[in-house]
Amino acid sequence: MDINALIASRIPGHSLDRAFYTSDTVFQTDLDIIFGQHWIYVGVEPDVPEPGDVVTVDIGHHAILIVRHDDMSVRAYHNVCRHRGARLIAGPTASVGNIVCRYHQWTYNLDGALIFAEHMNPDFDRTCHGLKPVHLQSLAGLLFICLSETPPADFDDMADALTPYIEPHDPRATKIAAQIDLIEEGNWKVTMENNRECYHCAVSHPELTVSLFEHGFGFAPDPGNAAKQDAACRYDALSARMKADWEQQGFPSSEIEHLADRATGFRTERLPLDGTGESQTLDTRAACRKLLGTLKNPVLGGLSMWTQPNSWHHFMADHIVTFAVFPLSAERTLLRTKWLVHKDAREGEDYTVEKLTAVWRATNAQDGALVALQQSGARTTGYQPGPYSPFTEGLVDKFTSWYINRLRAHTAG
Ligand code: FES
Ligand SMILES: [Fe+2]
């Protein structure tokens, strides 16, 4: 398979060639280039609240452990022993003093240094056999890793732009109230394309659209549809009024969009919610009585934030929902969803997991079915790349364009 020819054959404004969704060769290229050389969203600081807490993340053939150090910094290492390669932390989480390989008990401290290795030659140099570090950055408590030795240099620009939007929700001072892993039967790019549009929202997401307007996600109504045009006008008026209020209260709201013009692509915007305007719940009221950070007003809309290649997030006054996409194979993808509430919120008193998770449990299941539906057709011989809607899929095009451009940047020459 000639990756360069595939890249060159991409038709702008269209979905990708079949091989991008099905080929094992492209899948390995995606792991090496997209997931191996860009900033990848992996989790949140509350995954590892205490020193010695570990969470593991697998991205294809990359296995990473993330650990809270005694100095409260968060570190990432390859989750593999420097002796004969045993996986160090077997499960999804652990709590450790040092990191001990269970095979022959080589032992590493939280700095990654090898501090114990029995029965080795006297001239064996332990300092050459520490854990391999992985670049890690925390964006207001959201954890990103980069497996490349030379990560894209624009992470700080993204962090500078996004931190003022996120900080009022204080992710560092949250706890994970619920986490669900969903395996979708599709290529990871099908999962991402599905996320980047609300063309399908009105028909497919009855629970989500109780609170979420389809507008604000790159959705512009068809000029020929008067009812949708009216709804868009009402939404625009509401949005302008809410954003002016929020800005006055010190909550940044206006759109920042750099999805396709940089290595570390991102987008954010604070959007009004329907109904009471409080939260993405079935009755649009806050799911958690204790609000995030020091927030007092539950009507803070939904701060939507996306990063390329693999995440999206909704920050509300009462809770945060955060989504990470991890490729499993050419045609299978893991979607990991976490619901975060204030760390002092009490389950059963301030919130219930049932209410907190109801909307996105339903929405993820619906999206998972749509991903499988697209994959099942796109893998057949009758498929050919189809045109994106200029009104509702501009941000899907920015995702695929970013993807193609990043492949091109790393394969050129
Ligand atoms: S493989 Fe880890 S100590 Fe031998
Ligand atoms: Fe959806």
XYZ file of C-alpha atoms and ligand atoms in Angstrom:
418
model
C 0.000 0.000 0.000
C 1.316 3.429 -0.980
C 0.390 5.822 1.818
C 1.614 8.832 -0.137
C -0.644 7.955 -3.058
C -3.579 7.532 -0.672
C -2.889 10.917 0.910
C -2.586 12.533 -2.512
C -5.901 11.033 -3.625
C -7.923 12.698 -0.863
C -10.730 14.816 -2.302
C -11.136 17.981 -0.178
C -14.585 18.308 1.397
C -15.183 14.562 1.201
C -14.985 11.603 3.535
C -11.851 9.500 3.255
C -10.928 6.669 0.954
C -11.989 3.218 2.180
C -8.421 2.183 3.081
C -8.249 4.945 5.696
C -11.071 3.238 7.572
C -10.139 -0.415 7.051
C -6.487 -1.000 6.228
C -4.089 -2.439 8.810
C -1.235 -0.548 7.132
C -2.999 2.787 7.543
C -3.860 1.794 11.116
C -0.170 1.256 11.918
C 0.654 4.575 10.239
C -1.991 6.267 12.386
C -0.460 4.770 15.529
C 3.049 5.794 14.517
C 2.326 9.278 13.188
C -0.955 10.549 14.625
C -0.920 8.853 18.025
C 2.871 8.501 18.224
C 3.851 12.070 17.397
C 1.047 14.373 18.587
C -0.359 15.455 21.938
C -2.927 12.819 22.934
C -5.566 13.386 25.583
C -5.387 10.478 28.049
C -7.212 11.382 31.262
C -7.441 13.818 34.137
C -5.404 14.592 37.219
C -8.179 13.158 39.428
C -7.312 9.758 37.869
C -4.270 9.860 40.162
C -5.283 11.983 43.166
C -2.719 10.656 45.690
C 1.041 10.021 45.539
C 1.665 6.522 44.188
C -1.655 6.379 42.311
C -1.223 4.923 38.841
C -3.510 4.800 35.823
C -2.566 2.928 32.657
C -3.429 3.820 29.084
C -3.001 1.610 26.024
C -2.961 3.173 22.575
C -2.474 0.393 20.039
C 1.028 -0.956 20.662
C 1.882 1.936 22.978
C 1.444 1.143 26.708
C 1.806 4.007 29.157
C 1.591 4.345 32.918
C 0.779 7.662 34.541
C 1.749 8.122 38.176
C 1.364 10.804 40.833
C 4.786 11.525 42.342
C 5.374 12.257 46.036
C 6.000 15.880 45.042
C 2.433 15.867 43.570
C 3.655 16.230 39.990
C 2.252 13.766 37.457
C 4.697 11.668 35.418
C 4.279 9.268 32.502
C 6.451 6.292 31.533
C 6.289 3.420 29.099
C 4.585 0.608 31.012
C 7.286 -1.931 30.257
C 10.115 -3.416 32.304
C 13.669 -2.670 31.186
C 14.696 -6.282 31.990
C 12.829 -8.554 29.579
C 9.866 -6.404 28.809
C 7.168 -7.553 31.183
C 4.238 -5.193 31.462
C 4.792 -3.417 34.768
C 1.287 -2.372 35.848
C -1.098 -5.033 34.633
C -4.467 -3.501 35.471
C -6.132 -0.182 34.653
C -5.176 1.372 38.000
C -2.834 0.684 40.916
C -1.447 2.284 44.029
C 2.276 1.802 44.545
C 5.224 2.874 46.686
C 7.741 1.936 44.038
C 7.003 0.257 40.727
C 7.972 -3.406 41.093
C 8.031 -5.782 38.141
C 6.338 -8.965 39.271
C 8.500 -11.183 37.031
C 11.983 -10.800 38.624
C 11.261 -7.879 40.931
C 13.260 -5.181 39.230
C 12.137 -2.085 41.113
C 11.794 1.512 39.933
C 11.099 4.589 42.019
C 8.569 7.209 40.955
C 11.354 9.153 39.188
C 11.648 6.083 36.936
C 15.103 5.172 38.299
C 15.942 1.471 38.604
C 16.723 1.065 42.312
C 16.812 -2.734 42.648
C 17.890 -5.522 40.270
C 19.183 -8.699 41.893
C 21.689 -11.203 40.438
C 23.175 -8.861 37.858
C 26.882 -8.456 37.126
C 28.811 -6.072 39.384
C 29.399 -3.833 36.375
C 25.681 -3.725 35.457
C 24.762 -0.051 35.200
C 21.360 0.516 36.737
C 21.362 4.154 35.640
C 21.084 3.012 32.007
C 17.964 0.948 32.743
C 15.446 3.386 34.159
C 11.876 3.590 32.910
C 11.492 5.338 29.592
C 9.779 8.683 30.210
C 6.889 9.953 28.129
C 6.184 13.663 27.725
C 3.195 14.719 29.800
C 1.407 18.065 30.142
C -1.526 19.038 32.324
C -3.907 21.582 30.855
C -5.757 22.849 33.953
C -5.948 19.204 35.084
C -6.524 17.529 31.692
C -3.623 15.190 30.941
C -1.992 14.960 27.532
C 0.956 12.763 26.584
C 3.243 12.795 23.591
C 5.230 9.689 22.698
C 7.588 11.502 20.359
C 10.987 12.611 21.601
C 10.266 15.986 20.040
C 6.602 16.838 20.664
C 4.832 19.555 18.685
C 5.981 22.843 20.206
C 2.559 24.480 20.188
C 1.047 22.806 23.267
C 1.632 25.892 25.414
C -0.192 28.100 22.910
C -3.218 25.822 23.226
C -2.924 25.796 27.020
C -2.674 29.599 27.148
C -5.804 29.948 25.016
C -7.903 27.307 26.782
C -6.928 27.671 30.432
C -9.037 30.811 31.101
C -12.086 28.990 29.698
C -11.547 25.827 31.757
C -10.238 27.171 35.041
C -13.608 28.314 36.476
C -14.659 24.623 36.333
C -11.473 23.617 38.207
C -10.992 20.037 36.952
C -8.127 19.529 39.413
C -10.599 19.841 42.297
C -12.950 17.166 40.966
C -13.332 13.430 41.403
C -14.358 10.828 38.872
C -17.955 9.998 39.723
C -18.294 7.544 36.842
C -16.280 6.147 33.963
C -17.534 3.975 31.117
C -15.490 2.334 28.374
C -17.464 1.698 25.198
C -16.047 -0.279 22.295
C -17.269 1.034 18.971
C -17.190 -1.161 15.877
C -15.507 1.360 13.633
C -12.225 3.027 12.785
C -11.226 5.750 15.249
C -11.646 8.400 12.530
C -15.277 7.338 12.051
C -15.791 7.938 15.778
C -14.186 11.371 15.473
C -16.081 12.366 12.321
C -19.339 11.432 14.024
C -18.442 13.631 16.978
C -17.587 16.645 14.866
C -21.070 17.274 13.516
C -24.609 17.723 14.752
C -26.183 16.939 11.354
C -27.470 13.747 12.958
C -28.385 15.161 16.394
C -32.043 16.058 15.898
C -32.984 12.603 14.615
C -30.599 10.413 16.599
C -30.214 12.018 20.027
C -33.561 12.625 21.790
C -31.909 12.722 25.247
C -29.014 15.008 24.305
C -31.131 17.517 22.397
C -33.314 18.203 25.448
C -30.467 20.470 26.620
C -28.141 20.772 23.632
C -28.936 23.025 20.683
C -27.773 21.570 17.402
C -26.380 25.013 16.582
C -22.980 26.000 17.855
C -21.258 22.892 16.533
C -20.630 24.170 13.062
C -24.344 23.825 12.290
C -25.834 26.403 9.916
C -29.356 25.674 8.734
C -30.115 24.952 5.123
C -31.221 28.265 3.525
C -34.282 26.476 2.146
C -35.542 25.305 5.544
C -37.611 28.145 7.078
C -38.291 26.368 10.399
C -34.579 25.678 10.936
C -33.732 29.246 9.917
C -36.164 30.573 12.546
C -34.724 28.313 15.215
C -31.224 29.470 14.293
C -32.240 33.141 14.649
C -33.699 32.484 18.103
C -30.583 30.581 19.070
C -28.288 33.368 17.826
C -30.174 35.963 19.897
C -30.049 33.773 23.020
C -26.386 33.000 22.452
C -25.427 36.670 22.048
C -27.287 37.605 25.246
C -25.825 34.736 27.316
C -22.290 35.308 26.049
C -22.456 39.016 26.910
C -23.582 38.070 30.450
C -20.861 35.472 30.863
C -18.123 37.723 29.554
C -19.234 40.392 32.018
C -18.972 37.842 34.848
C -15.470 36.855 33.739
C -16.306 33.604 31.946
C -14.753 33.607 28.452
C -17.280 32.413 25.898
C -16.376 33.342 22.352
C -15.277 30.731 19.874
C -11.602 29.942 19.367
C -11.094 27.610 16.461
C -7.730 26.195 15.396
C -8.790 22.721 14.310
C -6.873 22.452 11.066
C -4.202 25.135 11.011
C -1.722 23.773 13.562
C -0.142 20.545 14.812
C -2.039 20.666 18.119
C -5.496 21.480 16.781
C -8.262 22.593 19.134
C -11.557 24.454 19.410
C -13.612 25.890 22.254
C -16.787 27.881 22.804
C -19.191 28.406 25.681
C -22.706 27.652 24.445
C -26.121 28.231 25.948
C -28.128 25.187 26.954
C -31.865 24.776 26.409
C -34.514 24.549 29.155
C -33.224 25.871 32.487
C -29.811 26.267 30.843
C -28.028 24.469 33.681
C -26.752 21.107 32.525
C -26.794 18.264 30.025
C -29.394 16.252 31.914
C -32.802 14.915 31.004
C -34.545 17.810 32.808
C -31.760 20.356 32.037
C -31.258 20.965 35.782
C -27.898 20.493 37.476
C -27.123 16.836 38.201
C -24.911 17.759 41.136
C -26.012 20.149 43.870
C -22.436 21.087 44.717
C -21.150 23.217 41.850
C -17.605 23.022 40.504
C -14.781 25.207 41.766
C -16.188 28.298 43.419
C -19.082 28.671 40.985
C -22.309 30.060 42.393
C -24.604 30.259 39.364
C -25.629 26.956 37.749
C -26.571 28.703 34.486
C -23.160 28.669 32.872
C -24.152 26.818 29.702
C -21.832 24.178 28.316
C -18.215 24.920 27.531
C -17.401 22.723 24.575
C -13.746 21.894 23.985
C -12.219 19.661 21.323
C -8.645 18.593 20.679
C -7.218 16.840 17.662
C -6.917 13.956 17.222
C -8.852 12.269 20.001
C -10.920 14.244 22.502
C -13.991 16.309 23.263
C -15.273 17.702 26.553
C -18.291 19.475 28.010
C -17.771 21.673 31.084
C -20.910 22.763 32.898
C -21.382 24.477 36.250
C -22.145 21.211 38.058
C -20.140 18.580 36.214
C -17.683 17.840 33.432
C -18.015 15.081 30.836
C -14.788 14.199 29.104
C -14.236 11.786 26.194
C -11.037 10.124 24.980
C -10.812 8.029 21.824
C -8.251 5.219 21.621
C -7.806 3.088 18.498
C -7.908 -0.679 19.128
C -7.613 -1.972 15.560
C -8.409 -0.723 12.072
C -12.101 -1.358 12.690
C -12.510 -1.102 16.483
C -12.214 1.899 18.796
C -12.423 2.503 22.522
C -14.417 5.531 23.668
C -13.622 6.329 27.319
C -16.084 8.688 29.022
C -15.553 10.182 32.484
C -18.045 12.209 34.513
C -16.391 14.568 37.007
C -18.036 16.315 39.967
C -16.660 18.486 42.773
C -14.323 16.360 44.872
C -16.410 17.023 48.003
C -19.752 16.170 46.398
C -21.442 13.218 48.117
C -23.027 10.483 46.053
C -26.683 9.981 46.954
C -26.895 13.410 48.595
C -25.477 15.859 46.063
C -25.746 13.666 42.974
C -26.688 10.246 41.681
C -24.634 8.482 39.034
C -27.892 7.546 37.295
C -28.939 11.152 36.665
C -25.392 12.365 36.057
C -24.702 9.838 33.301
C -28.158 9.351 31.743
C -27.777 11.676 28.744
C -24.339 10.609 27.589
C -24.894 6.900 28.280
C -27.794 7.082 25.844
C -25.977 9.385 23.415
C -22.808 7.287 23.336
C -24.851 4.151 22.630
C -26.618 5.951 19.766
C -23.328 7.267 18.377
C -21.726 3.837 18.729
C -24.507 2.373 16.585
C -24.013 5.123 13.979
C -20.261 4.507 13.918
C -20.864 0.788 13.316
C -23.392 1.690 10.618
C -20.951 3.922 8.728
C -18.112 1.423 9.136
C -20.237 -1.460 7.867
C -20.923 0.400 4.634
C -17.598 2.161 4.201
C -15.801 -1.216 4.262
C -17.722 -2.500 1.234
C -16.735 -2.213 -2.425
C -19.628 0.103 -3.273
C -18.340 2.839 -0.994
C -16.700 5.920 -2.420
C -15.873 9.122 -0.503
C -18.989 11.300 -0.257
C -19.360 15.089 0.094
C -19.643 16.778 3.477
C -22.538 19.221 3.954
C -21.220 22.768 3.625
C -23.750 23.884 6.274
C -23.284 21.259 8.974
C -20.070 19.324 8.393
C -17.434 22.032 8.046
C -15.819 20.911 11.296
C -15.774 17.283 10.158
C -13.848 18.493 7.143
C -11.448 20.283 9.487
C -10.857 17.008 11.313
C -10.112 14.998 8.175
C -8.080 17.868 6.699
C -6.012 18.096 9.898
C -5.486 14.325 9.752
C -4.400 14.304 6.119
C -2.152 17.342 6.625
C -0.449 15.767 9.621
C 0.187 12.537 7.692
C 1.521 14.618 4.829
C 3.818 16.609 7.139
C 5.300 13.427 8.579
C 5.597 11.379 5.412
C 6.920 14.084 3.068
C 10.429 13.136 2.131
S 10.959 -8.710 33.092
Fe 10.759 -7.295 34.715
S 12.139 -8.013 36.186
Fe 12.331 -9.417 34.566
Fe -23.870 12.007 17.946
